[in-house]
XYZ file of C-alpha atoms in Angstrom:
211
model
C 86.935 50.043 89.103
C 90.711 49.627 89.518
C 91.831 47.951 92.791
C 94.518 49.738 94.881
C 97.876 47.958 95.495
C 97.770 45.743 98.591
C 100.880 47.573 99.922
C 98.937 50.840 100.161
C 96.770 51.813 103.050
C 93.073 50.939 102.457
C 90.917 54.054 101.813
C 88.278 54.922 104.499
C 85.432 55.445 101.991
C 84.861 54.469 98.329
C 82.053 56.233 96.452
C 81.206 54.197 93.412
C 78.612 53.956 90.648
C 77.421 50.384 89.920
C 77.786 50.444 86.252
C 81.193 51.665 85.136
C 82.827 52.051 81.770
C 84.869 48.846 82.156
C 82.279 46.717 83.858
C 80.216 46.251 87.052
C 81.742 47.514 90.288
C 81.037 44.371 92.075
C 83.715 42.623 89.995
C 86.481 44.460 91.990
C 84.916 44.322 95.479
C 86.556 41.105 96.423
C 89.861 42.963 96.589
C 88.536 45.686 98.821
C 89.553 45.844 102.476
C 86.787 45.064 104.988
C 87.958 48.354 106.746
C 86.704 50.404 103.695
C 83.190 51.923 103.775
C 81.421 51.327 100.415
C 78.827 53.900 99.266
C 77.093 53.287 96.010
C 75.782 56.353 94.039
C 73.913 55.224 90.962
C 70.793 55.718 88.886
C 70.096 51.934 88.813
C 67.906 50.556 91.648
C 68.036 46.998 90.559
C 71.401 46.413 92.224
C 70.473 47.465 95.702
C 70.181 44.000 97.214
C 73.501 42.919 95.681
C 75.154 46.032 97.013
C 74.314 45.209 100.540
C 75.472 41.637 100.026
C 78.893 43.192 99.364
C 78.585 45.118 102.740
C 77.725 48.376 101.017
C 76.998 51.010 103.723
C 74.571 52.947 101.635
C 72.888 52.973 98.197
C 72.254 56.599 97.072
C 70.068 57.124 94.000
C 71.056 59.824 91.561
C 70.490 62.735 91.691
C 71.889 62.347 95.195
C 69.972 64.180 97.793
C 72.227 66.431 99.973
C 70.502 65.512 103.194
C 70.971 61.685 102.519
C 74.577 62.209 101.782
C 75.184 64.144 104.887
C 73.369 61.442 106.880
C 75.602 58.778 105.402
C 78.692 60.757 106.165
C 77.637 61.294 109.777
C 76.950 57.506 110.129
C 80.436 56.804 108.864
C 81.814 59.382 111.124
C 80.200 57.761 114.166
C 81.450 54.314 113.117
C 84.979 55.424 112.558
C 85.734 57.868 115.425
C 88.422 58.722 116.058
C 89.542 59.125 112.373
C 91.346 62.309 111.553
C 91.159 61.795 107.914
C 87.324 61.301 107.884
C 86.867 64.335 110.152
C 88.972 66.394 107.860
C 86.719 65.282 104.950
C 83.563 66.260 106.875
C 85.071 69.681 107.651
C 85.902 70.207 103.936
C 82.375 69.265 102.894
C 80.855 71.876 105.351
C 83.413 74.612 104.211
C 82.777 73.923 100.547
C 79.054 73.456 100.133
C 77.970 72.465 96.585
C 77.438 75.588 94.431
C 74.841 74.894 91.857
C 74.558 76.618 88.571
C 72.451 79.822 88.638
C 72.493 80.799 84.889
C 73.648 79.684 81.406
C 75.445 81.769 78.819
C 73.884 80.694 75.427
C 74.856 81.709 71.958
C 72.382 84.160 70.422
C 72.593 85.770 67.003
C 76.091 87.544 66.814
C 76.701 87.299 70.653
C 75.489 85.613 73.893
C 72.436 85.728 76.086
C 72.299 85.130 79.866
C 69.537 82.568 80.836
C 68.637 82.324 84.618
C 67.867 78.763 85.696
C 64.678 79.994 87.358
C 63.361 80.895 83.895
C 63.811 77.376 82.615
C 60.885 74.987 82.033
C 62.904 71.970 80.933
C 66.120 70.764 79.374
C 66.155 68.021 76.839
C 68.031 66.252 74.043
C 66.671 66.424 70.538
C 68.610 65.047 67.602
C 71.704 64.886 69.686
C 71.359 68.446 70.539
C 70.891 69.663 74.206
C 68.260 72.308 74.405
C 66.987 74.712 77.069
C 63.345 75.500 76.903
C 62.208 78.621 78.759
C 58.850 79.338 80.300
C 58.221 82.053 77.732
C 58.331 79.586 74.972
C 61.756 80.272 73.633
C 64.604 77.738 73.431
C 68.395 77.666 72.981
C 71.062 75.113 72.238
C 73.944 74.511 74.659
C 77.137 72.603 74.213
C 76.865 70.448 77.334
C 75.412 66.954 77.500
C 72.365 66.371 79.596
C 74.561 64.333 82.059
C 76.853 67.272 82.528
C 73.979 69.755 83.051
C 72.287 67.439 85.544
C 75.329 67.472 87.808
C 75.319 71.276 87.886
C 71.672 71.834 88.749
C 70.215 72.024 92.315
C 68.366 68.641 92.931
C 65.665 70.564 94.875
C 64.595 72.449 91.752
C 65.386 70.084 88.833
C 64.634 66.371 88.346
C 65.674 64.090 85.539
C 62.613 62.019 84.547
C 64.162 60.189 81.786
C 67.229 59.866 79.674
C 65.938 62.754 77.521
C 64.317 65.252 79.900
C 65.279 67.262 83.027
C 62.272 69.286 84.396
C 62.181 72.424 86.643
C 59.801 71.799 89.499
C 57.844 75.030 88.791
C 57.093 73.700 85.245
C 55.299 70.528 86.325
C 51.545 70.873 86.430
C 50.762 67.249 87.389
C 51.108 63.611 86.529
C 48.866 61.309 84.537
C 48.843 57.603 85.043
C 50.279 55.586 82.152
C 50.505 51.904 81.513
C 53.092 49.664 83.322
C 53.780 52.009 86.272
C 54.836 54.960 84.019
C 53.594 58.606 84.251
C 52.964 61.213 81.693
C 54.261 64.612 83.042
C 52.013 67.520 82.337
C 54.146 70.636 81.663
C 52.548 73.939 82.579
C 54.228 75.963 79.696
C 54.412 73.150 77.063
C 51.196 71.116 77.573
C 51.530 69.547 74.195
C 55.006 68.191 74.760
C 54.782 64.438 75.529
C 57.183 63.724 78.550
C 57.144 60.284 80.058
C 58.658 59.411 83.385
C 60.322 56.021 83.301
C 58.956 53.402 85.652
C 62.151 53.135 87.800
C 62.106 56.920 88.390
C 58.371 57.321 89.047
C 58.531 56.627 92.855
C 61.356 59.130 93.218
C 59.535 61.674 91.130
C 56.392 61.405 93.352
C 58.524 61.693 96.472
C 60.408 64.715 95.099
C 57.166 66.504 94.085
C 55.673 65.857 97.575
C 58.495 67.401 99.549
């Protein structure tokens, strides 16, 4: 995180991951203005307590739930009214709702094939290759990374259970208890595929499945 020059006006809100490419976000927080609202968006739950020690207003776990984000923005709006800049941001968010990916165009033979996201069982990485597995047993390679794909998929329909797998909710048949708080995810269309949900994501997965 790069600190802003002290001569500039402090931003109203900063959205930040905890682990950045050049270090931990907390290293730069001492230079932030107390007037700035800090919202952490991260996949790492072990920093939650430290975030609130730095006056973090919210700690949103990835993939970020749209309702949780709206609730945070409304809380900030109530805290900062009147604030024309923040009100404008809220209006822009309402006017430009997130548009999630509905289909993929994948290479097939001497052309391309359209794959609808509703036909996907899961997406995973195998041998540094990102692959889309369909409910009908077919699979296709795509050029995007799993991180890029995750950002484009609707969090109501897809959940990333580990570094290797993103699953469609319709493809999950159940969970089997594993050791040390982990779960083995039973896939309806690929029952022989061994998919483990990491311990830190297991509570989120159970909550997501129970909605």
